Short mmCIF file of C-alpha atoms in Angstrom, two decimals:
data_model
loop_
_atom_site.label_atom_id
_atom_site.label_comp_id
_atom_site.label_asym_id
_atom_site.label_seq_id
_atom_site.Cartn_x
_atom_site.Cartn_y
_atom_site.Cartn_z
CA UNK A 1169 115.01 61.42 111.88
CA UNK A 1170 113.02 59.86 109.26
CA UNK A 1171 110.61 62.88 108.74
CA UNK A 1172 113.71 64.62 108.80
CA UNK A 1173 115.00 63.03 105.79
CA UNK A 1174 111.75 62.94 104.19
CA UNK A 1175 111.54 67.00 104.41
CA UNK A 1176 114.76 67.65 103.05
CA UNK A 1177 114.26 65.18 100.28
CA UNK A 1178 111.25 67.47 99.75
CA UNK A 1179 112.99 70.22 99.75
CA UNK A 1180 115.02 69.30 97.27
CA UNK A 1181 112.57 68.33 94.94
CA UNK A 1182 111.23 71.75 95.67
CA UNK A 1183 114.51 73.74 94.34
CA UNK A 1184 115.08 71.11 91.56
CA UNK A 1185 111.48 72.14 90.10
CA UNK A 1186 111.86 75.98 90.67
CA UNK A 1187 115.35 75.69 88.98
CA UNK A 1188 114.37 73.95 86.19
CA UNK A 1189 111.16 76.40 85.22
CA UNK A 1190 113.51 79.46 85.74
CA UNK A 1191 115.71 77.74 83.16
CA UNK A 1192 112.85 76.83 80.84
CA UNK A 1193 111.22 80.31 80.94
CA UNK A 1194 114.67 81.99 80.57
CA UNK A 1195 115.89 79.90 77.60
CA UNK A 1196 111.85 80.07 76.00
CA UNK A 1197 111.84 83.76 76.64
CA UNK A 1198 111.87 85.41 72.89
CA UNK A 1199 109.46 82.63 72.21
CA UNK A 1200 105.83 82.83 71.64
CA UNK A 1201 105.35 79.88 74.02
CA UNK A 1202 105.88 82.06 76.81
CA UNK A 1203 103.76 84.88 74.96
CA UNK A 1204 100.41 83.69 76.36
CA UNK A 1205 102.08 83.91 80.17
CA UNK A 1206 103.67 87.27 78.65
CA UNK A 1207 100.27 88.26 78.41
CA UNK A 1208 98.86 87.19 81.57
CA UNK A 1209 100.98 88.95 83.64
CA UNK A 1210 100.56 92.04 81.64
CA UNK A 1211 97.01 91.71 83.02
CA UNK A 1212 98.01 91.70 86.57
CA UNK A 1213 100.62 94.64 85.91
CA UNK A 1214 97.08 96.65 85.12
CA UNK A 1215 95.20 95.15 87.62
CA UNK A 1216 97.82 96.03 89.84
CA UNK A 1217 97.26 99.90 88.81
CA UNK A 1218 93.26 99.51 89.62
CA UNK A 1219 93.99 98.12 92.64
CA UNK A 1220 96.34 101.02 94.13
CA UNK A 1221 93.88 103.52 92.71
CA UNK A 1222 90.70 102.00 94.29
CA UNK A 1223 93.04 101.51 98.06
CA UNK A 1224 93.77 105.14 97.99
CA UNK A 1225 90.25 106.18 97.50
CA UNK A 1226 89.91 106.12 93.66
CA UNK A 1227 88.33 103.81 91.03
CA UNK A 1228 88.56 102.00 87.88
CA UNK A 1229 87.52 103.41 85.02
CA UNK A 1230 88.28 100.44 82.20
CA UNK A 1231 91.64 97.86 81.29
CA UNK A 1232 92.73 97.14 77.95
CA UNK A 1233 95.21 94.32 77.12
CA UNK A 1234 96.81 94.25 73.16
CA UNK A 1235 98.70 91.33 71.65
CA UNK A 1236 101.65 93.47 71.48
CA UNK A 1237 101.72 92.58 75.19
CA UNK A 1238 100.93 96.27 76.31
CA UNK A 1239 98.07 97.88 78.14
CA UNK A 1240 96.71 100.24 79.86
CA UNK A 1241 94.31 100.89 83.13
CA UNK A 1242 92.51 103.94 82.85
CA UNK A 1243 91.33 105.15 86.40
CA UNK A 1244 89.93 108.03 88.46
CA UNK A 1245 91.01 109.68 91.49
CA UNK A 1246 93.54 107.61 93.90
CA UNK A 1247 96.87 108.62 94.74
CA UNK A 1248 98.76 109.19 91.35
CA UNK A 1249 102.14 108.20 93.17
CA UNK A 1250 100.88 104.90 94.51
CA UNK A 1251 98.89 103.97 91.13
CA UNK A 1252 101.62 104.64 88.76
CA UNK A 1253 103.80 103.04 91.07
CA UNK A 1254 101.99 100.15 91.10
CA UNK A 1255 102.08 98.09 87.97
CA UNK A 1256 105.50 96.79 87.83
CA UNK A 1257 105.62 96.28 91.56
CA UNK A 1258 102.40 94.87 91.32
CA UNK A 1259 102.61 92.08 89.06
CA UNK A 1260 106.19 91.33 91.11
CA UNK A 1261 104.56 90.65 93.99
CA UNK A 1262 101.13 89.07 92.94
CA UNK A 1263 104.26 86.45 90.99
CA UNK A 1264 105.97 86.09 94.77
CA UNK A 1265 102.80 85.55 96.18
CA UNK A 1266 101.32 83.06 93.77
CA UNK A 1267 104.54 81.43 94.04
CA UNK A 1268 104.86 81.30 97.80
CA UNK A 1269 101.72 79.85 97.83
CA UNK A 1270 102.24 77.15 95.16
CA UNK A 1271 105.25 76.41 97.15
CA UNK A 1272 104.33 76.06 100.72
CA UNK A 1273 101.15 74.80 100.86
CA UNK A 1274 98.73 72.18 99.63
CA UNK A 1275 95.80 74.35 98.44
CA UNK A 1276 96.81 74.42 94.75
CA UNK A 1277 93.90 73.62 93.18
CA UNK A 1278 91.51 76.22 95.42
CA UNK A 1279 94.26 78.96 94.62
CA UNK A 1280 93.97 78.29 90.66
CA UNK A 1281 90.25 78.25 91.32
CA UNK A 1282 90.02 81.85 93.25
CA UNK A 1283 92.78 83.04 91.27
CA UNK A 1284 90.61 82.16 87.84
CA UNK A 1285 87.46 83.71 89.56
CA UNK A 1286 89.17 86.75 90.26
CA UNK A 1287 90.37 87.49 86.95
CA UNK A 1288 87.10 86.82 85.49
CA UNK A 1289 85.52 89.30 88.11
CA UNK A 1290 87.77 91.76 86.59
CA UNK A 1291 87.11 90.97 82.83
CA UNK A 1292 83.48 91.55 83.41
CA UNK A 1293 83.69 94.47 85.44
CA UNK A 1294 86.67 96.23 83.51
CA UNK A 1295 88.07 94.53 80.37
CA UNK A 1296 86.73 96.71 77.59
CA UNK A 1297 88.66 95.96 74.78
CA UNK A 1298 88.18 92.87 72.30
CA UNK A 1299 91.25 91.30 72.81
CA UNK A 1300 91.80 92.23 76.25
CA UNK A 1301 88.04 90.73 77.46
CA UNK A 1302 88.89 87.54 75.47
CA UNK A 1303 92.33 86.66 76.84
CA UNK A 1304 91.12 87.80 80.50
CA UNK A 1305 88.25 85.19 79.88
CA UNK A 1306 90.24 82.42 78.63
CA UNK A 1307 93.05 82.81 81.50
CA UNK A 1308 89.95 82.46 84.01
CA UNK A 1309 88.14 79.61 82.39
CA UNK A 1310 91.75 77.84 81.88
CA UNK A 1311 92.40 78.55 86.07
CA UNK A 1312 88.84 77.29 87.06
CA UNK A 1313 88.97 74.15 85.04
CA UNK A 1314 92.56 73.49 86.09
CA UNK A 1315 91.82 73.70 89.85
CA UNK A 1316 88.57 71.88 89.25
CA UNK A 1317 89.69 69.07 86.71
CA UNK A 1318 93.37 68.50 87.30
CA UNK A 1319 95.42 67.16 90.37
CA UNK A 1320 97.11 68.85 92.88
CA UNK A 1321 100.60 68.37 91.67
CA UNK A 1322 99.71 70.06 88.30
CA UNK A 1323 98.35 72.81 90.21
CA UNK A 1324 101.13 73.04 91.83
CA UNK A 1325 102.92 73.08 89.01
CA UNK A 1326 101.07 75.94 86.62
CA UNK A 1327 101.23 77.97 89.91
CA UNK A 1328 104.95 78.18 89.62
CA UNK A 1329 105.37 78.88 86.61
CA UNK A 1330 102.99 81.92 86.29
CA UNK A 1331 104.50 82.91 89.53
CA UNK A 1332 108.09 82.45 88.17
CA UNK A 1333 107.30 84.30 84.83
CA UNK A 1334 105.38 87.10 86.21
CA UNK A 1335 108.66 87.94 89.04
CA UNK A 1336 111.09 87.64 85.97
CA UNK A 1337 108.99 89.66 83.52
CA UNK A 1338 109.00 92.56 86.12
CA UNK A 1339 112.86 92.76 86.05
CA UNK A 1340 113.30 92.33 82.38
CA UNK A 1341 110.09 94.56 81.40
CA UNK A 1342 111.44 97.17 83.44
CA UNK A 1343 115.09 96.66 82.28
CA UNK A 1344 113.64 97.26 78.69
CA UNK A 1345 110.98 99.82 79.28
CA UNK A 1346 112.71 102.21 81.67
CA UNK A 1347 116.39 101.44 81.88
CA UNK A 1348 116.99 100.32 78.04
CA UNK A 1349 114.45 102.69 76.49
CA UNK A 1350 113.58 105.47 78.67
CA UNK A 1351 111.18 108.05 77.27
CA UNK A 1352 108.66 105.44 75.87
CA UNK A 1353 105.86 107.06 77.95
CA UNK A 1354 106.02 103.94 80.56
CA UNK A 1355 104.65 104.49 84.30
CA UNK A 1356 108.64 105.80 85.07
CA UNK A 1357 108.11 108.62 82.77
CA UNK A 1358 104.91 109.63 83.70
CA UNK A 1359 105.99 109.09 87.36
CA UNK A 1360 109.27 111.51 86.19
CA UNK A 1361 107.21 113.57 84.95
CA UNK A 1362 104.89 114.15 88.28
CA UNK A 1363 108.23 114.02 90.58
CA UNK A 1364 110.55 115.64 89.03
CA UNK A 1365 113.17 112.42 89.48
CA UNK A 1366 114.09 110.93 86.28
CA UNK A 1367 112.69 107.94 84.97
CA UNK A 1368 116.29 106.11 85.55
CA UNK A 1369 116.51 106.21 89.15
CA UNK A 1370 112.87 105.14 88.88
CA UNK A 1371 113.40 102.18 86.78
CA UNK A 1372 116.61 101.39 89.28
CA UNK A 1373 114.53 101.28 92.23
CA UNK A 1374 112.02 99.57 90.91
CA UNK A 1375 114.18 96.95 89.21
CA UNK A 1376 116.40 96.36 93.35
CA UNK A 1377 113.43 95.82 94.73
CA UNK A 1378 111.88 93.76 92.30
CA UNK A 1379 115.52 91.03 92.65
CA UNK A 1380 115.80 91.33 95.99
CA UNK A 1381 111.96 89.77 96.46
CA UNK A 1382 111.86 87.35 93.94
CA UNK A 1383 115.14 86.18 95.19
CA UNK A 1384 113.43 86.30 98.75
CA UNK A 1385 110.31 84.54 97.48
CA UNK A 1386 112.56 81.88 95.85
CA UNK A 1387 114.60 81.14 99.33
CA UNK A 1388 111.01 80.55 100.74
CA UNK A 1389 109.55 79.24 98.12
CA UNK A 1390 112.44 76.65 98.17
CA UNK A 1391 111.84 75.34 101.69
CA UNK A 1392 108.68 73.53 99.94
CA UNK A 1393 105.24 72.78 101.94
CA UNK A 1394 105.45 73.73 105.50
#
């Protein structure tokens, strides 16, 4: 009975937190506090494109990140469909998965520390541009030291809110890049263009799916460490 009471006590601690950074991040949103976050998941949205290319037999060619919080991921061969696909998805599901894991177990600090070492893979593998190289490198020293220096609990913490900000910006980027603007050149219109289905029902699809898992990742996420 006791541990009981002790889990859900947990638990709700659990959805107080996640409630209170999706109100922060929403209300901070136009801000430049969350630009830096803006950024980083901007980063995975391109990573996300290397990554499809190189699982369906292609590779990448070079990643640029601007302050303008675009980019691009240049690659070769790979399954156009899958690739172009893959950004907004992408960096929708590496945010449910980083915040899954912040949630439910007590590895936070190792997950900062192989996130950080994975990013900084990339930036010395593929970042190419100036601005792109340094951010990438900052993000992954910043992860490192923060699994390596810091407690558990603010692990834990930075974890969900990365993992919070990169599910919401793949709504609200694709609300504004496909649905509010189409014919911006974004991956719907180049993935219009190879289909033939407009960059609308695209966006749509992409923008379902992308609610109906972070809403699935918060309902798990909620339940706290397991």
């Amino acid at each position: 009975m006791a541990d009981q009471l002790r889990r859900h006590s947990n638990d709700g601690r659990t959805i107080l937190m996640l409630a209170a950074i999706f109100v922060a991040i929403a209300l901070l949103w136009g801000t430049v506090i969350v630009t830096p976050l803006k950024i980083f998941v901007v980063l995975l949205h391109e990573i996300s494109h290397g990554v499809a290319a190189v699982a369906t037999g292609g590779e990448i060619v070079r990643i640029e990140v601007n302050p303008e919080q675009g980019g691009i991921c240049y690659t070769r061969g790979g399954n156009g469909f899958v690739t172009l696909s893959a950004g907004y998805l992408g960096s929708m599901l590496w945010g449910a998965l980083i915040l899954i894991a912040a949630a439910r177990t007590r590895y936070d600090r190792y997950i900062s520390g192989a996130i950080g070492a994975f990013i900084l893979i990339v930036a010395l593998l593929y970042v190419r541009n100036l601005f792109g190289f340094a951010a990438a490198l900052l993000f992954a020293l910043a992860l490192i030291l923060c699994g390596w220096k810091l407690s558990g609990p603010t692990n834990d913490f930075v974890l969900k809110v990365i993992g919070m900000t990169s599910c919401l910006y793949a709504v609200l980027d694709i609300v504004d890049d496909v649905l509010r603007r189409p014919g911006i050149g974004s991956d719907a219109d180049m993935l219009a263009q190879n289909t033939g289905i407009p960059s609308l029902a695209w966006g749509a699809l992409w923008v379902l799916s992308s609610v109906v898992t972070t809403a699935f990742s918060l309902w798990i996420a909620s339940k706290g460490e397991s």
